[in-house]
Coordinates of C-alpha atoms in Angstrom, one line a residue:
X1 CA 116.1 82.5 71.9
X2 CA 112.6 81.3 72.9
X3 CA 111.4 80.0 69.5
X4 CA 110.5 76.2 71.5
X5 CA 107.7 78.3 73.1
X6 CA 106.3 80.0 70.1
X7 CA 103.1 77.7 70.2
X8 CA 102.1 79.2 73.8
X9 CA 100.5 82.3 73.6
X10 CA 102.5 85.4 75.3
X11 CA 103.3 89.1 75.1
X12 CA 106.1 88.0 72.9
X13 CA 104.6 85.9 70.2
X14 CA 100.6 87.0 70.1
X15 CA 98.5 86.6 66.9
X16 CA 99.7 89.8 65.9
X17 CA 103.5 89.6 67.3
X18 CA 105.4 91.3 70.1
X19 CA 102.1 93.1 72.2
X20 CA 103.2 94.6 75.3
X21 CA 103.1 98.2 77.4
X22 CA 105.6 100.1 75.8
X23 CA 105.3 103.0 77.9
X24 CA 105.9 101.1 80.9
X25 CA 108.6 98.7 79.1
X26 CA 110.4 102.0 77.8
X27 CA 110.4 103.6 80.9
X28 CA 112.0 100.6 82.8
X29 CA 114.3 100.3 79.5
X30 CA 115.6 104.2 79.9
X31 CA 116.3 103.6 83.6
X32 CA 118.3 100.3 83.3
X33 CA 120.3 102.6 80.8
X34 CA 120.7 105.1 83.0
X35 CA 121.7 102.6 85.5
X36 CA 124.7 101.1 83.0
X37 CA 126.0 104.2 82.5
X38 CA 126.1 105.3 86.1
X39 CA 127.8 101.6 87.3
X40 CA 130.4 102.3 84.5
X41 CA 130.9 105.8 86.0
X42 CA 130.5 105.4 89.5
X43 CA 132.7 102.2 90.3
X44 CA 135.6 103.1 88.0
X45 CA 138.0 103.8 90.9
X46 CA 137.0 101.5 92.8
X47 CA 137.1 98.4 90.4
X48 CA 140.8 99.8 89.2
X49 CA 141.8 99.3 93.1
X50 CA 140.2 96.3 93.8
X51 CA 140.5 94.1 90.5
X52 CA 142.7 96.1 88.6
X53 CA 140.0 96.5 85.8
X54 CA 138.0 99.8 85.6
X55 CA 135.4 98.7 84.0
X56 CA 134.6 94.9 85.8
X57 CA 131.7 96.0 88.0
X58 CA 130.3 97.7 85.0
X59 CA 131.0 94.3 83.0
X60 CA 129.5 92.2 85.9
X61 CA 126.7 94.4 85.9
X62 CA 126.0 94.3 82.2
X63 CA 125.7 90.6 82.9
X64 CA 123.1 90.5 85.2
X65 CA 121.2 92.8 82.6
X66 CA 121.4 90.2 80.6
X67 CA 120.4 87.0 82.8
X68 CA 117.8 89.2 84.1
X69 CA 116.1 90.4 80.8
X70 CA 116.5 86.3 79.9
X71 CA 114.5 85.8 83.0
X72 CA 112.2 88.6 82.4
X73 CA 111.5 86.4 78.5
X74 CA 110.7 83.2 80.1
X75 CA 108.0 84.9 82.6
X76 CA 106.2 86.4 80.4
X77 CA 106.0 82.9 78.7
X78 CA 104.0 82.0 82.2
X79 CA 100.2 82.5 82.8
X80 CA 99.7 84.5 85.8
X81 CA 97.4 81.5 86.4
X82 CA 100.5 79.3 87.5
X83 CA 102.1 82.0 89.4
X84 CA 98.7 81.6 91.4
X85 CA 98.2 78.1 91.5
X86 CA 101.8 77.7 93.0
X87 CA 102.1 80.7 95.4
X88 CA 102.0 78.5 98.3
X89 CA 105.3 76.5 97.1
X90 CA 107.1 79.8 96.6
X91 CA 106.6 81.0 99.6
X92 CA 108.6 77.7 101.2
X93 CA 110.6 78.6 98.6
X94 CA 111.2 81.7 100.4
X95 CA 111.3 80.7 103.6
X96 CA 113.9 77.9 102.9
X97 CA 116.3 80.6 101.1
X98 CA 116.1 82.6 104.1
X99 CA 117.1 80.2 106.3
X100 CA 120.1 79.1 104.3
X101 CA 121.3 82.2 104.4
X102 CA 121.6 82.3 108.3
X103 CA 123.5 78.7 107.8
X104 CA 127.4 79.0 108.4
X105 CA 129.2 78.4 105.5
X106 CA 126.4 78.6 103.0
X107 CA 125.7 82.2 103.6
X108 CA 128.0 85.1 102.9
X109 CA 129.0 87.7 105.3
X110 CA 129.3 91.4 103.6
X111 CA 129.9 94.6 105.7
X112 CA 128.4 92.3 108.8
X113 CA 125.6 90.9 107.1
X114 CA 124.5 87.6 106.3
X115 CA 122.2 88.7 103.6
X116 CA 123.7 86.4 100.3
X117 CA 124.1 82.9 99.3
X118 CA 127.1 82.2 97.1
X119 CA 126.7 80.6 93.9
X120 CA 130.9 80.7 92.7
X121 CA 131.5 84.2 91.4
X122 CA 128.0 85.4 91.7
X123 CA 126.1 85.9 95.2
X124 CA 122.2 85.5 95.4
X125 CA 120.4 87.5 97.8
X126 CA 117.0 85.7 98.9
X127 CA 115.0 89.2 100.5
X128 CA 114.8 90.5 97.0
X129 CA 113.4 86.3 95.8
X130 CA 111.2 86.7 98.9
X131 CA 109.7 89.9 98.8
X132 CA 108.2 88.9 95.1
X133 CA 107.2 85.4 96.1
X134 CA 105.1 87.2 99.4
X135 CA 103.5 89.2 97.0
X136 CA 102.1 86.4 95.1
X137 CA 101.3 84.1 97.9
X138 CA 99.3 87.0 99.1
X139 CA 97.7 88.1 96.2
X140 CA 96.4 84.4 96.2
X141 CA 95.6 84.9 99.9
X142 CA 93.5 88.1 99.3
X143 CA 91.3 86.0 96.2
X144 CA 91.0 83.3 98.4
X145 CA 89.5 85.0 101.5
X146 CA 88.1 87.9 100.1
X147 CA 85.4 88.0 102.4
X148 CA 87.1 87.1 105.7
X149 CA 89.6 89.8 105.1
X150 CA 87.4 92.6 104.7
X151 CA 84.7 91.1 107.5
X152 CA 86.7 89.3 110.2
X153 CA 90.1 90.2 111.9
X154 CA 90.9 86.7 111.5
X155 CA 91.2 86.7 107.8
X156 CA 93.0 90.1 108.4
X157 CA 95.6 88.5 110.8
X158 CA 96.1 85.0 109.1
X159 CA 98.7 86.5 106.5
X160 CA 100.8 88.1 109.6
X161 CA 101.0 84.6 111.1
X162 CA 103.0 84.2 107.5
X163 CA 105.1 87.5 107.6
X164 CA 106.1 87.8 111.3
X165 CA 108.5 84.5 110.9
X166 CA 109.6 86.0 107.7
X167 CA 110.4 89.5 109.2
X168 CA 112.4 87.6 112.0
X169 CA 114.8 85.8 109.0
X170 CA 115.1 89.0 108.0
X171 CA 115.6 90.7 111.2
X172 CA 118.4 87.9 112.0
X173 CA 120.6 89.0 108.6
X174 CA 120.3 91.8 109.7
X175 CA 117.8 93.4 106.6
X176 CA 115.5 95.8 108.1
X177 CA 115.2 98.1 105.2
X178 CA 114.2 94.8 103.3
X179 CA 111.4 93.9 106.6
X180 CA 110.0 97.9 106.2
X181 CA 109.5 97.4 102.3
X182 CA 107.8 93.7 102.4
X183 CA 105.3 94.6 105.5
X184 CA 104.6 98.3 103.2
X185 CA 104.1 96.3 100.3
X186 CA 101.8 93.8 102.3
X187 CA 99.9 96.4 104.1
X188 CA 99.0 98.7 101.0
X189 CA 97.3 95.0 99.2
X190 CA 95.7 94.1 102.3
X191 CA 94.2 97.8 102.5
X192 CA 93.1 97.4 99.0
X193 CA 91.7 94.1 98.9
X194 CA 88.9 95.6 101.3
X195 CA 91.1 95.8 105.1
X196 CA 88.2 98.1 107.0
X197 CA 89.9 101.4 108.1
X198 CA 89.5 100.6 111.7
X199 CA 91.6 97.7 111.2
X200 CA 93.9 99.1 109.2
X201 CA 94.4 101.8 111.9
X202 CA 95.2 99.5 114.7
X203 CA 98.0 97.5 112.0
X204 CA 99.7 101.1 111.3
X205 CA 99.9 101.7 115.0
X206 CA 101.1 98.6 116.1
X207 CA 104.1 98.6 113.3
X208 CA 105.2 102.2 114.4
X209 CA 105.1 100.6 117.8
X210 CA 107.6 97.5 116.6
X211 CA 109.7 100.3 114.7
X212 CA 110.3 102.2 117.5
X213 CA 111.0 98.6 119.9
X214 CA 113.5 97.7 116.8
X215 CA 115.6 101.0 117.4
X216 CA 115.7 100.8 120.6
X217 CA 119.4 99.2 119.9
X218 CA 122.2 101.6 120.5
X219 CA 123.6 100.9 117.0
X220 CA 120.4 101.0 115.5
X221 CA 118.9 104.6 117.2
X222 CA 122.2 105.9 116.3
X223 CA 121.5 105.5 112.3
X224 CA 118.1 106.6 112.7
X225 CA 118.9 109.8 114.9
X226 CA 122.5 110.9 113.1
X227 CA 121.1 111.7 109.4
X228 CA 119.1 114.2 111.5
X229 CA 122.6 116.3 111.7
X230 CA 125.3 114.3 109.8
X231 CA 127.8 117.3 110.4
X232 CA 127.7 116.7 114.4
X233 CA 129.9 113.5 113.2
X234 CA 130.7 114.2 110.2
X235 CA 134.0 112.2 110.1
X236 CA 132.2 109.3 112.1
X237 CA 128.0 108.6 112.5
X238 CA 127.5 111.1 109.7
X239 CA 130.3 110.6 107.0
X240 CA 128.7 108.3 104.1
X241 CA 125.4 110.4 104.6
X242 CA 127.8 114.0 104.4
X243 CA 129.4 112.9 101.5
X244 CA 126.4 112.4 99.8
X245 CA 125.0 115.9 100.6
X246 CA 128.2 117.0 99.4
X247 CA 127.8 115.2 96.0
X248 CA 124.3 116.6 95.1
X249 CA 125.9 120.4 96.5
X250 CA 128.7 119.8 93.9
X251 CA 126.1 118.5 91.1
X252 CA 124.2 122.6 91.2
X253 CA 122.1 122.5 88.4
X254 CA 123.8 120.3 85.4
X255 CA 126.0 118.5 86.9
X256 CA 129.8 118.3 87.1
X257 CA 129.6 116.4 83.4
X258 CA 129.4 112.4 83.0
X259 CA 132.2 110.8 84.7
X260 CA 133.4 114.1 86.7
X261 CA 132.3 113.0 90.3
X262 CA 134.9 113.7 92.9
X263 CA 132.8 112.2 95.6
X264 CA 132.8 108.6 93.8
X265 CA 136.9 108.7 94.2
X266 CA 136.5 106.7 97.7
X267 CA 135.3 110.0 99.5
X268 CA 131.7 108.3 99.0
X269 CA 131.1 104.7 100.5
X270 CA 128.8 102.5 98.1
X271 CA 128.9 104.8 95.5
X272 CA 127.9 102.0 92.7
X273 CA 124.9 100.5 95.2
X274 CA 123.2 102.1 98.0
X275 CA 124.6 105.5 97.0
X276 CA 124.7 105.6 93.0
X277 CA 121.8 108.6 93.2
X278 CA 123.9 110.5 94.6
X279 CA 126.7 110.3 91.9
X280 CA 124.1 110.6 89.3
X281 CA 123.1 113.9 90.6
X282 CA 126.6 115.0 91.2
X283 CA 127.4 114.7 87.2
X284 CA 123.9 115.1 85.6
X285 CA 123.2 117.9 88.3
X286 CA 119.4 118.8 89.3
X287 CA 118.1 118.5 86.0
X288 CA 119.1 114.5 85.7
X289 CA 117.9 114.0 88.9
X290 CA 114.6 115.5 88.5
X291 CA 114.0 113.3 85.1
X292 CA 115.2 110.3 86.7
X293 CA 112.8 110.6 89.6
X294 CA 110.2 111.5 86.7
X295 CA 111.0 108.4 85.3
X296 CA 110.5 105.9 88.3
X297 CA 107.3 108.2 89.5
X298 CA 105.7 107.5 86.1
X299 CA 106.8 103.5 86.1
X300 CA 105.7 102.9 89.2
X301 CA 101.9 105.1 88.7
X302 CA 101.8 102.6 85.2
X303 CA 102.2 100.1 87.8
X304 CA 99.1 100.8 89.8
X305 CA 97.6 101.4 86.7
X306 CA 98.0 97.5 85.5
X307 CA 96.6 96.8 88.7
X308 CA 93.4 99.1 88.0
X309 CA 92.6 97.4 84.8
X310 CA 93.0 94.1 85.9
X311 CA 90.4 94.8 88.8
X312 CA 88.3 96.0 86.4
X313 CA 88.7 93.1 84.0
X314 CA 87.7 91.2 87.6
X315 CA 91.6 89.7 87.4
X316 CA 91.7 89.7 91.2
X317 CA 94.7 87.8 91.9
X318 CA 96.5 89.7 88.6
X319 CA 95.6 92.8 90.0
X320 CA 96.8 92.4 93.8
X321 CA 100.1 91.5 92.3
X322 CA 100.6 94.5 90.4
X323 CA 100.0 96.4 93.1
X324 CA 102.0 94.4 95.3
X325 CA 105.0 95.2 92.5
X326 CA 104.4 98.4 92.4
X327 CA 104.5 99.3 96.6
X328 CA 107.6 96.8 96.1
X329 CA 109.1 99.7 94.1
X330 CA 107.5 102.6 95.6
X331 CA 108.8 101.3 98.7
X332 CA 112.3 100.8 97.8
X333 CA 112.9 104.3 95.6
X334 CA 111.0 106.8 98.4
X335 CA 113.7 104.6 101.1
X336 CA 116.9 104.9 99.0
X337 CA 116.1 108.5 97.8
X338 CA 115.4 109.6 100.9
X339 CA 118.2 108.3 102.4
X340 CA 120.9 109.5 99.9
X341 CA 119.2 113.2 100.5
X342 CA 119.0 112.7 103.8
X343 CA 115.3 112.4 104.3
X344 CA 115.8 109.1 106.3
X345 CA 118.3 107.2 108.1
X346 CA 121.0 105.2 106.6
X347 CA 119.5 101.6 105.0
X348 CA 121.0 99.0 102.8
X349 CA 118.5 99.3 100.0
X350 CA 119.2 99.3 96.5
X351 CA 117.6 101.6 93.9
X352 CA 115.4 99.9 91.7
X353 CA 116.7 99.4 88.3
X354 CA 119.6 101.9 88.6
X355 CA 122.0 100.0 91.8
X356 CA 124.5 97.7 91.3
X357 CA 123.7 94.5 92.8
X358 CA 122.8 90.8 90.4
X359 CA 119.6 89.8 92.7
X360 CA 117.9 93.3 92.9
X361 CA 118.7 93.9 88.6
X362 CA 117.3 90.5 87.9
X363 CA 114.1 90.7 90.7
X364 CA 113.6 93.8 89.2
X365 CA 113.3 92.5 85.9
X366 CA 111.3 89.6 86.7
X367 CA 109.1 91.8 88.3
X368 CA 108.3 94.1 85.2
X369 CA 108.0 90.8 83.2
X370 CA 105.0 89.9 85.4
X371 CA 103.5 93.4 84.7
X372 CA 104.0 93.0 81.2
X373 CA 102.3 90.0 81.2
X374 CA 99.3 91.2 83.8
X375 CA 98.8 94.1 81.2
X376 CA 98.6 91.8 78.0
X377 CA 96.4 89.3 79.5
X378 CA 94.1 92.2 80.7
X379 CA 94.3 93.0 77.0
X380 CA 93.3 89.8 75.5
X381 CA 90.8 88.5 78.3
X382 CA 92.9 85.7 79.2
X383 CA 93.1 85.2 83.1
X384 CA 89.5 86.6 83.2
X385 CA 86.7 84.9 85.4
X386 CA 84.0 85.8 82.6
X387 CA 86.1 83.9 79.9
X388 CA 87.0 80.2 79.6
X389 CA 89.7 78.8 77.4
X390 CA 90.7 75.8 75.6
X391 CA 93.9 74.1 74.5
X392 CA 91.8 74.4 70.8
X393 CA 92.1 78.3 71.6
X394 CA 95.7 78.5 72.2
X395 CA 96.2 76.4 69.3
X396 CA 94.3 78.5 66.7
X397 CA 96.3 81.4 68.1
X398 CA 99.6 79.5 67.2
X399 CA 98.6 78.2 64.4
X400 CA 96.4 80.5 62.3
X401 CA 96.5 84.1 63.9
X402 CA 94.6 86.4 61.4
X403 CA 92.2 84.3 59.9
X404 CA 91.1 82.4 63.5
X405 CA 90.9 85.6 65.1
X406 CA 89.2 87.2 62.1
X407 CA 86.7 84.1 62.0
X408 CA 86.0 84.1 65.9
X409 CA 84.9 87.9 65.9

């Protein structure tokens, strides 16, 4: 499929073949398989109502797999190099997406949001583009002024003169799960690329202090205060978070068997996208449950891992990104498992990997293809500031693998 970029080196055609991090590849493998089977089983019903087809969101879904897994190929073909050189452009990028998708008529309203851009059949959704293109403009940001953001609070407030017009896009969809996740994913980098404590202090305080403004909406304090006691409303305020409490009651130990949930038979709302957890441990019971949360704890600690080597390899701006990445997941599985268990109030976040949805499957994707190809390049000193290459290099890797490498050592 990729054979015309078999002369550049990558992850997928090294001097010694395919070279990536199977664990963390296998991990994020098992859990988009997990998250096939659970689309197939959770939005049966409700694809037989609504299309007549049982098994079309499954089919839809297996599609994105695929165009996000093709996606995932080609950036691995891409030096994390580029993805530096042109943060700057992808973050307009971002910005122009998001302002599309407040434009009647190009923006599509679901469930009273403007959150998606419609492409025929398929919808886009541009938080999930623009939470991976802040990450690499400010990854660049934190190699760039390294020294301003750890010394001055102007280097520490320039990136918030980038992200406060962003949060408002997002504010105006309305997307404030999506808002929580980018700022977490921005404050964790800017903490580790040397933020002082003090400082750091005074940007936790004044985002609790914007939270609590934000809620201050009727609709809005009513989410956030009825998952306290869903079973005060339970038929109103509290019914999709009930039914989901209900679902992981039913689920005991093992789990009502694969395709047994009641709860996914229209009693539970979203059941194939915000909620899918919640069906999963309904028919794999505790035990599935516990091993998938095993599985996106140990993805997501590979992650930060990636991000340690590459600081030690002195890969700044590789390194910022995978840790950037990996809040971006942390964020999103701690919010949409705590929701559906009724740890936190009711968002409109997907789960990484496992939720239905074409722009989160293929972000996520795109976003383990960038890991893949942090960790190789970590691997084979490319992208470090200690080692400069040549076109002659890349061309003896192409051309003549074993004996060029064999001859260079």
């Amino acid at each position: 499929m990729f054979e015309f970029l078999r002369p550049y080196p990558s992850p997928l055609f090294g001097p010694r073949g395919m070279s990536m991090d199977f664990p963390l590849l296998a991990g994020c493998l098992a859990l988009l398989g997990i998250g096939l089977v659970m689309i197939a089983s959770a939005s049966t019903e409700v694809a037989a109502v609504n299309t007549g087809s049982p098994l079309y969101y499954m089919i839809r879904h297996l599609i994105y797999l695929l165009i996000g897994l093709g996606a995932a190929g080609i950036v691995l073909m891409i030096p994390i190099a580029t993805w530096q050189r042109y943060g700057w452009m992808l973050l307009l990028v971002a910005f122009a997406l998001l302002l599309m998708v407040l434009i009647p008529g190009v923006g599509r309203e679901v469930n009273g949001s403007m959150r998606w851009i419609g492409f025929g059949a398929f919808n886009v959704q541009p938080s999930e583009i623009a939470k991976v293109f802040v990450v690499l403009f400010l990854a660049g940001y934190l190699v760039r002024r390294q020294e301003q953001v750890r010394e001055s609070w102007a280097g520490f407030i320039k990136p918030f003169a980038v992200l406060m017009p962003m949060a408002l896009l997002l504010l105006l969809e309305p997307d404030f799960g999506a808002t929580v996740v980018m700022f977490g994913a921005a404050a964790a980098m800017l903490f580790l690329g040397g933020v002082g404590l003090f400082r750091f202090g005074v940007m936790v305080l004044l985002a609790v202090g914007a939270v609590v403004w934000l809620v201050q909406d009727p609709y809005r304090w009513a989410r956030m205060t009825n998952f306290a006691d869903p079973w005060a409303d339970q038929f109103g305020a509290g019914y999709q978070l009930s039914q989901a409490l209900i679902a992981f009651g039913r689920g005991e130990w093992i789990g009502v068997g694969l395709g047994n949930s009641i709860q996914k038979q229209f009693y539970l709302p979203e059941a194939h996208t915000d909620f899918v957890f919640s069906v999963l441990a309904e028919e794999l019971g505790m035990v599935g449950a516990l091993t998938t949360v095993a599985l996106f704890v140990f993805v997501s600690v590979r992650a930060l891992y990636i991000g340690l080597w590459a600081e030690k390899a002195k890969q700044f701006f590789a390194a910022y990104v995978a840790y950037g990445l990996a809040f971006l997941w942390i964020g999103q599985i701690l919010i949409n498992i705590g929701v559906n268990v009724g740890l936190l109030p009711t968002k409109g976040l997907t789960l990484p990997f496992l939720s239905y949805g074409g722009s989160s499957l293929v972000i996520c994707c795109v976003s383990l293809a960038l890991l893949l190809r942090i960790e190789w390049e970590r691997r084979t000193s490319l992208g470090s500031e200690d080692v400069d290459f040549t076109e002659s290099d890349f061309a003896d890797l192409a051309t003549a693998p074993v004996k060029e490498v064999a001859r260079g050592r």
